[in-house]
Short mmCIF file of C-alpha atoms in Angstrom, two decimals:
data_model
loop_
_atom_site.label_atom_id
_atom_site.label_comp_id
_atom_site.label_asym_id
_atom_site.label_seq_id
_atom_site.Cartn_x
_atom_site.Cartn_y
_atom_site.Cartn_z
CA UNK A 29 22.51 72.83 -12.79
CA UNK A 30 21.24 72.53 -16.53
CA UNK A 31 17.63 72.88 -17.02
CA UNK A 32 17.76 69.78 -19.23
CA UNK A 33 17.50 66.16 -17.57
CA UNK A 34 17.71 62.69 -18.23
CA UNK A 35 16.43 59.70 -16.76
CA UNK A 36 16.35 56.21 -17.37
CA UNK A 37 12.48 55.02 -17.39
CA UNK A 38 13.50 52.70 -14.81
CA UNK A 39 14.93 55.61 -12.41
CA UNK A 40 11.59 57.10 -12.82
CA UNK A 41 9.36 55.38 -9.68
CA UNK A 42 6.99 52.93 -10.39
CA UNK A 43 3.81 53.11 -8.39
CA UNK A 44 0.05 53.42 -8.76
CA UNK A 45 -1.30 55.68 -11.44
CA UNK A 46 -3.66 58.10 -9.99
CA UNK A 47 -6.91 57.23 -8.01
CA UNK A 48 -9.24 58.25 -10.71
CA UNK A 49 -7.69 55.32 -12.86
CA UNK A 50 -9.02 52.85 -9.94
CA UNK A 51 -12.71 53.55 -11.10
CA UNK A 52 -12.10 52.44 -15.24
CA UNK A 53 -9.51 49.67 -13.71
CA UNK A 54 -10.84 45.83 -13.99
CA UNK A 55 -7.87 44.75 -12.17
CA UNK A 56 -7.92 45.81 -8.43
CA UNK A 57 -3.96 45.93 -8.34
CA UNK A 58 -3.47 47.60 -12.01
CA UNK A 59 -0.46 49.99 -12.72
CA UNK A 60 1.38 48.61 -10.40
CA UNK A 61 4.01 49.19 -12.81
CA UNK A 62 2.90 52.81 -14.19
CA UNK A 63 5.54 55.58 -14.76
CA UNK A 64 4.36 59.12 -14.31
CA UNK A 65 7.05 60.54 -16.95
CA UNK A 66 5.49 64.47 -17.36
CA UNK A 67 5.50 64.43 -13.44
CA UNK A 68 8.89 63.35 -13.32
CA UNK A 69 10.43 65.60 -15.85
CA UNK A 70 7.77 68.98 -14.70
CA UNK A 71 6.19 68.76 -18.27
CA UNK A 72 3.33 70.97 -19.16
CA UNK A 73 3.08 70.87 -22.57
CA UNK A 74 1.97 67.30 -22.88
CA UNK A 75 1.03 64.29 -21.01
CA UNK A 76 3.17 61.34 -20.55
CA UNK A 77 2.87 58.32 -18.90
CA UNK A 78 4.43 54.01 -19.57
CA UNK A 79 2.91 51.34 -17.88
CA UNK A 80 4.63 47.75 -17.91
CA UNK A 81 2.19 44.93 -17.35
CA UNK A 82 2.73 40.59 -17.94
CA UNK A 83 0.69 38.75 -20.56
CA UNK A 84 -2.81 39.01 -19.83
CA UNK A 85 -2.86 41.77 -17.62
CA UNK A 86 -4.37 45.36 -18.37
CA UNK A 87 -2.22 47.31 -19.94
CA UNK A 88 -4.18 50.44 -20.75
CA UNK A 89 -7.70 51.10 -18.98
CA UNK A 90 -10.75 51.29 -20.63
CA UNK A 91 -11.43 55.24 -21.45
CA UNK A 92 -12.14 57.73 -23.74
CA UNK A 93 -10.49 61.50 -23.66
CA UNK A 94 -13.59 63.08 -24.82
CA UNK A 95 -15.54 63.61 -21.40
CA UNK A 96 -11.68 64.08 -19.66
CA UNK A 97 -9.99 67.23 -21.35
CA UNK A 98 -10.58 65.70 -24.72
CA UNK A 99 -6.55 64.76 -25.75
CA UNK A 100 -5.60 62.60 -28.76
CA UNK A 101 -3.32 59.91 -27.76
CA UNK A 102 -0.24 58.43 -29.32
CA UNK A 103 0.83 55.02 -28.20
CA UNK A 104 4.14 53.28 -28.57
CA UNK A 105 4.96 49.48 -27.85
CA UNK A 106 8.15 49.65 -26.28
CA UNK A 107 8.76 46.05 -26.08
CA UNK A 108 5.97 42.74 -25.74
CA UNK A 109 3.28 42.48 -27.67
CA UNK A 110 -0.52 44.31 -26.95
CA UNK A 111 -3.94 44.05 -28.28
CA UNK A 112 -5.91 47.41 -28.34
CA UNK A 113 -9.19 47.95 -28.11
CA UNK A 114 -10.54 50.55 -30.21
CA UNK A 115 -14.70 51.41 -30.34
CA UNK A 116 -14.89 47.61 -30.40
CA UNK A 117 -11.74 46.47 -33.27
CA UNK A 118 -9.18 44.92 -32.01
CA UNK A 119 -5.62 46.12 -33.51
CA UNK A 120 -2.61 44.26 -32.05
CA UNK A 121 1.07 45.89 -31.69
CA UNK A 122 4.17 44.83 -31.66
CA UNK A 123 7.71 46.44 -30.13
CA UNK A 124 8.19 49.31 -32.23
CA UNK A 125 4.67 50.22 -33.50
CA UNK A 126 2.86 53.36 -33.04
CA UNK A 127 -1.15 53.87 -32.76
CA UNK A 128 -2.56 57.06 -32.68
CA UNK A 129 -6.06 57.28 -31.30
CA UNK A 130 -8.52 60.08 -31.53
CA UNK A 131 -10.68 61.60 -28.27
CA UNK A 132 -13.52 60.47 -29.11
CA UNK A 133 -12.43 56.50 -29.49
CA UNK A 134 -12.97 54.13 -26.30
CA UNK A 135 -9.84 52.64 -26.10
CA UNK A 136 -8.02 49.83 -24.05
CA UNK A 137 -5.07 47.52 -24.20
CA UNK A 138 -4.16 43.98 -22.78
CA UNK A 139 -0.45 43.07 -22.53
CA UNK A 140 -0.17 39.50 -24.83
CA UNK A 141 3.26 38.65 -23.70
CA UNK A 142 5.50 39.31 -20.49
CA UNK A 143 6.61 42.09 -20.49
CA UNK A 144 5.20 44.53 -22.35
CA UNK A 145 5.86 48.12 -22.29
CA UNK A 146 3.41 50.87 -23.61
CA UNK A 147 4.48 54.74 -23.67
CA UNK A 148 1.47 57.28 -24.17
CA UNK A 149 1.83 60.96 -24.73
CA UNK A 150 -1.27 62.98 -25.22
CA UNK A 151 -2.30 66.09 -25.87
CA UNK A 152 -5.33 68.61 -27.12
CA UNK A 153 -5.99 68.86 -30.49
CA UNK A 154 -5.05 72.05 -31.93
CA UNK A 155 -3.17 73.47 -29.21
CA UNK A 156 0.04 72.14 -31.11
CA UNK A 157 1.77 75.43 -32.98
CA UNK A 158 3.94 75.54 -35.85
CA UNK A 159 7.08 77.02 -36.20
CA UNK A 160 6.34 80.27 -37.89
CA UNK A 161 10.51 79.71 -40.24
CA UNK A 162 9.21 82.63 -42.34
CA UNK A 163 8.56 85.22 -39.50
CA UNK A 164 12.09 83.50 -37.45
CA UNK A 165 13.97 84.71 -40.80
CA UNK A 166 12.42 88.39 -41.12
CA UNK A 167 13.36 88.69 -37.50
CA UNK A 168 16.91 87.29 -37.97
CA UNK A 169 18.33 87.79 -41.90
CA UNK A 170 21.41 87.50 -41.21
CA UNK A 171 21.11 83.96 -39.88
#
């Protein structure tokens, strides 16, 4: 068996995110339609998650990453339409847009049309590492 995989997202089960979520939720039934992606796949270099949620709904809790292990988010509108929440501006996105928000930043989404899709993948600042080409070519010249 390879050690790569593939999935589709909608092979990957749908279900509650975890408790904690329940206590920042203003829905009592949100994520119904969560995706736990880095538990799916094993990751450990990043977090990954989608949630799917109909116009109006909550689409991303209210949170910051500061207090919580202090990752810098990346979100991307798979498909709908969202309006973020960021320290109190409102940004909207569209299918195919990208926001990147900071640890520090209180952040939340609503879905604005159904459905809308939103992957995240997080991580800690700083804990990304370059590829060192310079050192790779010393150690292999004749490549």
């Amino acid at each position: 068996m390879p050690s790569w995989r593939k999935a589709q997202l909608g092979e990957i089960g749908t279900g509650r995110p975890p408790e904690w979520w329940q206590d920042w939720a203003r829905e009592s039934d949100y994520g119904l339609r969560w995706r736990e992606i880095r538990e799916h796949f094993e990751i450990t270099g990043f977090g990954v998650n989608a949630n799917e949620a109909d116009a109006g709904r909550e689409l991303v809790v209210p949170h910051e990453e500061e207090s919580y292990g202090g990752q810098e988010e990346l979100y991307f509108l798979v498909r709908g339409r969202a309006r973020f929440t960021c320290d109190g501006d409102e940004v909207e996105l569209g299918a195919g847009e990208l926001l990147y928000i900071p640890p520090e930043v209180n952040r939340e989404a609503v879905a604005l049309e159904t459905p809308t899709l939103v992957f995240m993948v997080g991580g800690v600042p700083g804990s990304y590492r370059d590829f060192d080409w310079d050192a790779w070519k010393a150690e292999n010249p004749s490549a």
